[in-house]
Each structure stands twice: as C-alpha cells, then as structure tokens.
Amino acid sequence: MSMMWTVKVVSLGVVGLSLSVELLSWLLRRLRTGRTLNEVLFFPSEMACVEHIFTPSSPHSCLCPLPHGVETSFSRFLRRILSATSSLDLCVFAFSNMDLSRAVLALHSRGVTIRVLTDKDYAAITGSQIGVLRKAGICARCDVGSVYMHHKFALVDGRLLITGSLNWTLTAVQSNVENVIVTDEPDLVQPFIKEFHRLWVHNDPARYLHSSDQKPAHSTTRTLH
Amino acid sequence: MSMMWTVKVVSLGVVGLSLSVELLSWLLRRLRTGRTLNEVLFFPSEMACVEHIFTPSSPHSCLCPLPHGVETSFSRFLRRILSATSSLDLCVFAFSNMDLSRAVLALHSRGVTIRVLTDKDYAAITGSQIGVLRKAGICARCDVGSVYMHHKFALVDGRLLITGSLNWTLTAVQSNVENVIVTDEPDLVQPFIKEFHRLWVHNDPARYLHSSDQKPAHSTTRTLH
C-alpha cells in the first residue's frame, strides 16, 4: 500500500512538474512577445510644449503659450531619441528641426556616442543643423556617392530602429502627412545597422581626396525624391 | 499489483500527454514565428531587366541589353506589389516610375481593387503616372489638407505593409540611397490600414466643393520635406 502511495505521489509530482514547465514556458513566451516593440507614429503632430521632456526635473517651468502636458506623436518620437544611453546612429536626409537638434546635443553632452550621416546638398542649406552639431564636436559625414541620401532612420543603442518618411524638419513634424515606425524587431534592426555601417565606412572623408561634403555636387534642380 | 500497473500506465500516459502538448505548442510557436515576414530592401537597386516578372510564361523573351535573371531590390519590391490578389492600397507622395505603373495597371486588369492616394502637387507634374492610372479607370485621390502627403506605403491584400523612404520614381529606385520595409506584423500593418482609411475618407472629393486636386494649392518653393 505504501508502494502504491509512492507511485501516486510520484505521478502527482510528474503532473505538477509538467504543468509548471508549461506555465513557465507560457510566461517566458509572454515576456518574449511583450519585449518586442512595434510602434507607429503618424504626423503632422499636434502642437504642444516639449520643454518638460528636456527638463523633467522642473516639468511646470515653461510659460510658453503652447498646450502643456499633452502627449503627441512628436513628444513620443523625441522621447525615443532621448532614450539613448550609449549610442545614436542617425542617417537622415534633411535635419533642420531645432528640438531634435537640441535632443542630439543633450545626448552628446551626456556622453552618448553620436554619428550623423546626411545628404551632402541638404547639409549646407540655411537652417540645417549639421553645422551646429559639428561645432559641438559631433561627428557628421555626408553621403557623396548617390543623387540623394534619402534615408530617415535612427538607431538607438544599436537596439531600437526609428524609421519612416519623416525628415528631421519642422515642416515634416508640423505640416506634412508622415509616418514613423519604432521597432526593436531584430529582423528589421539588423539590416539597418549593417546599412549604417556600410554608408559610414563608404563616406569616410579619408577615402576621397576632394572634400566635397559641404558643397552641393549636383547643381541641377531635382524635384522628385 | 494490477492496481499498481494501472497507476504506472496512467502516470506514463500523463507524462506522454504533457510532452505531446509541449511539443505541439512548440510546433505552433515555430509555425507562428515562421509566418511573420520582416524584409528590408535597400536602394539604389542594381539595374536588371524585370520583363520576366511581368511575363513569367515566357521568361527568356526579352532582348534588352540589361542583365537578365538577376534578383535585385527592385525586382523583389516589384514581386511584392504584384503579389496582390484582392486589393492594393497605395499612399505615395510621388509616382512616376513606369515599371511600377505597369505593375499597378496589370493588377487592375486582373481585377485587383486599387486605391491610390497621392500628393496634390506631385500628381500634376510631368511624368506623374496618376493621370495614366485614372485613365485606366483606377480610383486616385489627392491629399488636400497638408503641406505634403509624404507617405510612401502600400498595403497588399490588407495584410502586407510595404513602406519606407522610397518614392515610386526612377531616381529613387536607381540613384538614391533608400530603404523599404516589407512586413506582415499586425502591430505595424493595422495602424497603416487605419491611416489609409482615414486619409481616403478625409480626401473624398465629395467632401470639398472646389476640386483643387489637380492644381497645386501651394505655389511657394518648398525644398525641405
């Protein structure tokens, strides 16, 4: 009889163990699924003050007339950029947005490694922030091999991809119909990491003799891009 | 003793069942993971003949001087567009690429429901394919509410999202540095379906009196978008 009890206890143990394994595996799956981030932001963004994102210690300090405490596509976008703790690789056609420039400068002053790759023509136009970033000591390279370096993506800590139709301009954020995808899906992130590396190496100024990165190489008017 | 055997058999049965459930659940997970498509295409694309994609029944019929039988970013992109069997919702800033126009016309002639939403200014420029599509009976609407309708995405059968920096122009495909993401991840696809619906309804010509969709509403030169 005690033998039968032993068998019964062992059986119950096995069932219990199986159920535990199943539960643990379900929890792990949940955690893994929950970890994959896929967010879509659409623009134009509502107008709202973003001062509190830059100065979270004094969130009510800003007296500007814009609405305060409103979460918008742009504030989400800004937070994602500012979430960088080790690196920000930025590959963007046009960069003139002052808030985004401020964000990149803030990351730089926190010690985040910044690399900026941009279009050679747009780097030199009025309002471009590339010169501002360079003056602050941020390494920026211009694409010299193509008609347009038309990417608009950022890689945060080599882990998070932020990409879409949105150039880093005020018009794009406030007036255009645009989209931005934020994802940490490795199948999407990894190809962009490789692409950034390829373009970064390819556009190393040491590789070409005449420094044409501040001057438009094409003077023709190109409207379709 | 026979009682003990029964218990042993039941125990083994329970263990077997647990293992089967675990195996089945693992297989289902594998299937589910395998089903998620995440592809990234980079441009400029290599130049290659795409005639065989349009006429798969006679793949060797083309005598053009371009390389044949080469898989490129553009051929993959084209195949994804041509994979539509029920619907193609297209939301693109600039559409002048003749191969892509041919693809959309081919889908239309196969009975695929096509909806095209585009930027009001670029719909009217020389080389735009919007007029060609309209003449073929395809429904095309122009965005009237924003400075630029800057999206460049397509929804294939309401299931596959194709989006990125790439406008549907020859320059974008052959000369620019561009990216395109192809995904069926619902977290990414669903927001774009909603966005298309929102813009489609918002830009219904019946909603505004003066048909300005063929004429530029903004005559100022806008270089940063």
Short mmCIF file of N, CA, C and O in Angstrom, two decimals, chain B residues 8 12 15 18 55 62 67 106 113 115 132 139 144 160 165 195-197:
data_model
loop_
_atom_site.label_atom_id
_atom_site.label_comp_id
_atom_site.label_asym_id
_atom_site.label_seq_id
_atom_site.Cartn_x
_atom_site.Cartn_y
_atom_site.Cartn_z
N LYS B 8 0.85 3.03 -12.87
CA LYS B 8 2.05 3.28 -13.67
C LYS B 8 1.69 3.70 -15.10
O LYS B 8 2.24 4.65 -15.67
N LEU B 12 2.46 7.20 -16.90
CA LEU B 12 3.16 7.30 -18.19
C LEU B 12 2.32 8.07 -19.20
O LEU B 12 2.82 8.90 -19.95
N VAL B 15 2.48 11.76 -18.45
CA VAL B 15 3.77 12.31 -18.89
C VAL B 15 3.78 12.43 -20.41
O VAL B 15 4.15 13.48 -20.97
N SER B 18 1.58 15.30 -21.49
CA SER B 18 2.24 16.59 -21.21
C SER B 18 3.30 16.89 -22.25
O SER B 18 3.39 18.00 -22.79
N THR B 55 6.03 38.87 -67.46
CA THR B 55 5.64 37.77 -68.37
C THR B 55 6.35 36.49 -67.96
O THR B 55 7.25 36.01 -68.65
N CYS B 62 12.83 38.56 -73.51
CA CYS B 62 13.32 39.93 -73.62
C CYS B 62 14.75 39.98 -74.17
O CYS B 62 15.62 39.22 -73.73
N PRO B 67 21.15 43.26 -67.68
CA PRO B 67 21.37 41.89 -67.22
C PRO B 67 20.03 41.18 -66.98
O PRO B 67 19.07 41.80 -66.52
N ALA B 106 -1.40 46.22 -64.38
CA ALA B 106 -1.56 44.77 -64.53
C ALA B 106 -2.47 44.21 -63.44
O ALA B 106 -3.37 43.39 -63.71
N THR B 113 -8.62 45.27 -56.63
CA THR B 113 -9.15 46.60 -56.31
C THR B 113 -8.01 47.54 -55.93
O THR B 113 -7.30 47.28 -54.96
N ARG B 115 -6.69 51.39 -54.89
CA ARG B 115 -6.98 52.76 -54.45
C ARG B 115 -5.65 53.49 -54.32
O ARG B 115 -4.73 52.97 -53.67
N VAL B 132 -2.31 58.57 -65.84
CA VAL B 132 -2.34 57.30 -66.59
C VAL B 132 -3.24 56.28 -65.86
O VAL B 132 -4.07 55.61 -66.48
N CYS B 139 -9.14 54.34 -59.27
CA CYS B 139 -9.57 55.45 -58.42
C CYS B 139 -8.36 56.05 -57.69
O CYS B 139 -7.68 55.36 -56.92
N VAL B 144 -5.50 66.93 -49.78
CA VAL B 144 -5.67 68.38 -49.90
C VAL B 144 -5.41 69.12 -48.59
O VAL B 144 -5.34 70.35 -48.58
N LEU B 160 -0.17 42.88 -46.02
CA LEU B 160 1.27 43.12 -46.15
C LEU B 160 1.52 44.62 -46.28
O LEU B 160 0.91 45.28 -47.12
N SER B 165 11.43 54.94 -47.26
CA SER B 165 11.77 56.29 -47.73
C SER B 165 11.57 56.42 -49.24
O SER B 165 11.61 57.53 -49.78
N GLU B 195 -4.70 54.41 -41.03
CA GLU B 195 -4.24 55.69 -41.59
C GLU B 195 -4.72 55.84 -43.03
O GLU B 195 -5.18 56.92 -43.42
N PHE B 196 -4.65 54.75 -43.81
CA PHE B 196 -5.11 54.83 -45.20
C PHE B 196 -6.60 55.14 -45.23
O PHE B 196 -7.04 56.02 -45.97
N HIS B 197 -7.36 54.45 -44.41
CA HIS B 197 -8.81 54.66 -44.37
C HIS B 197 -9.13 56.11 -43.99
O HIS B 197 -9.98 56.75 -44.62
#
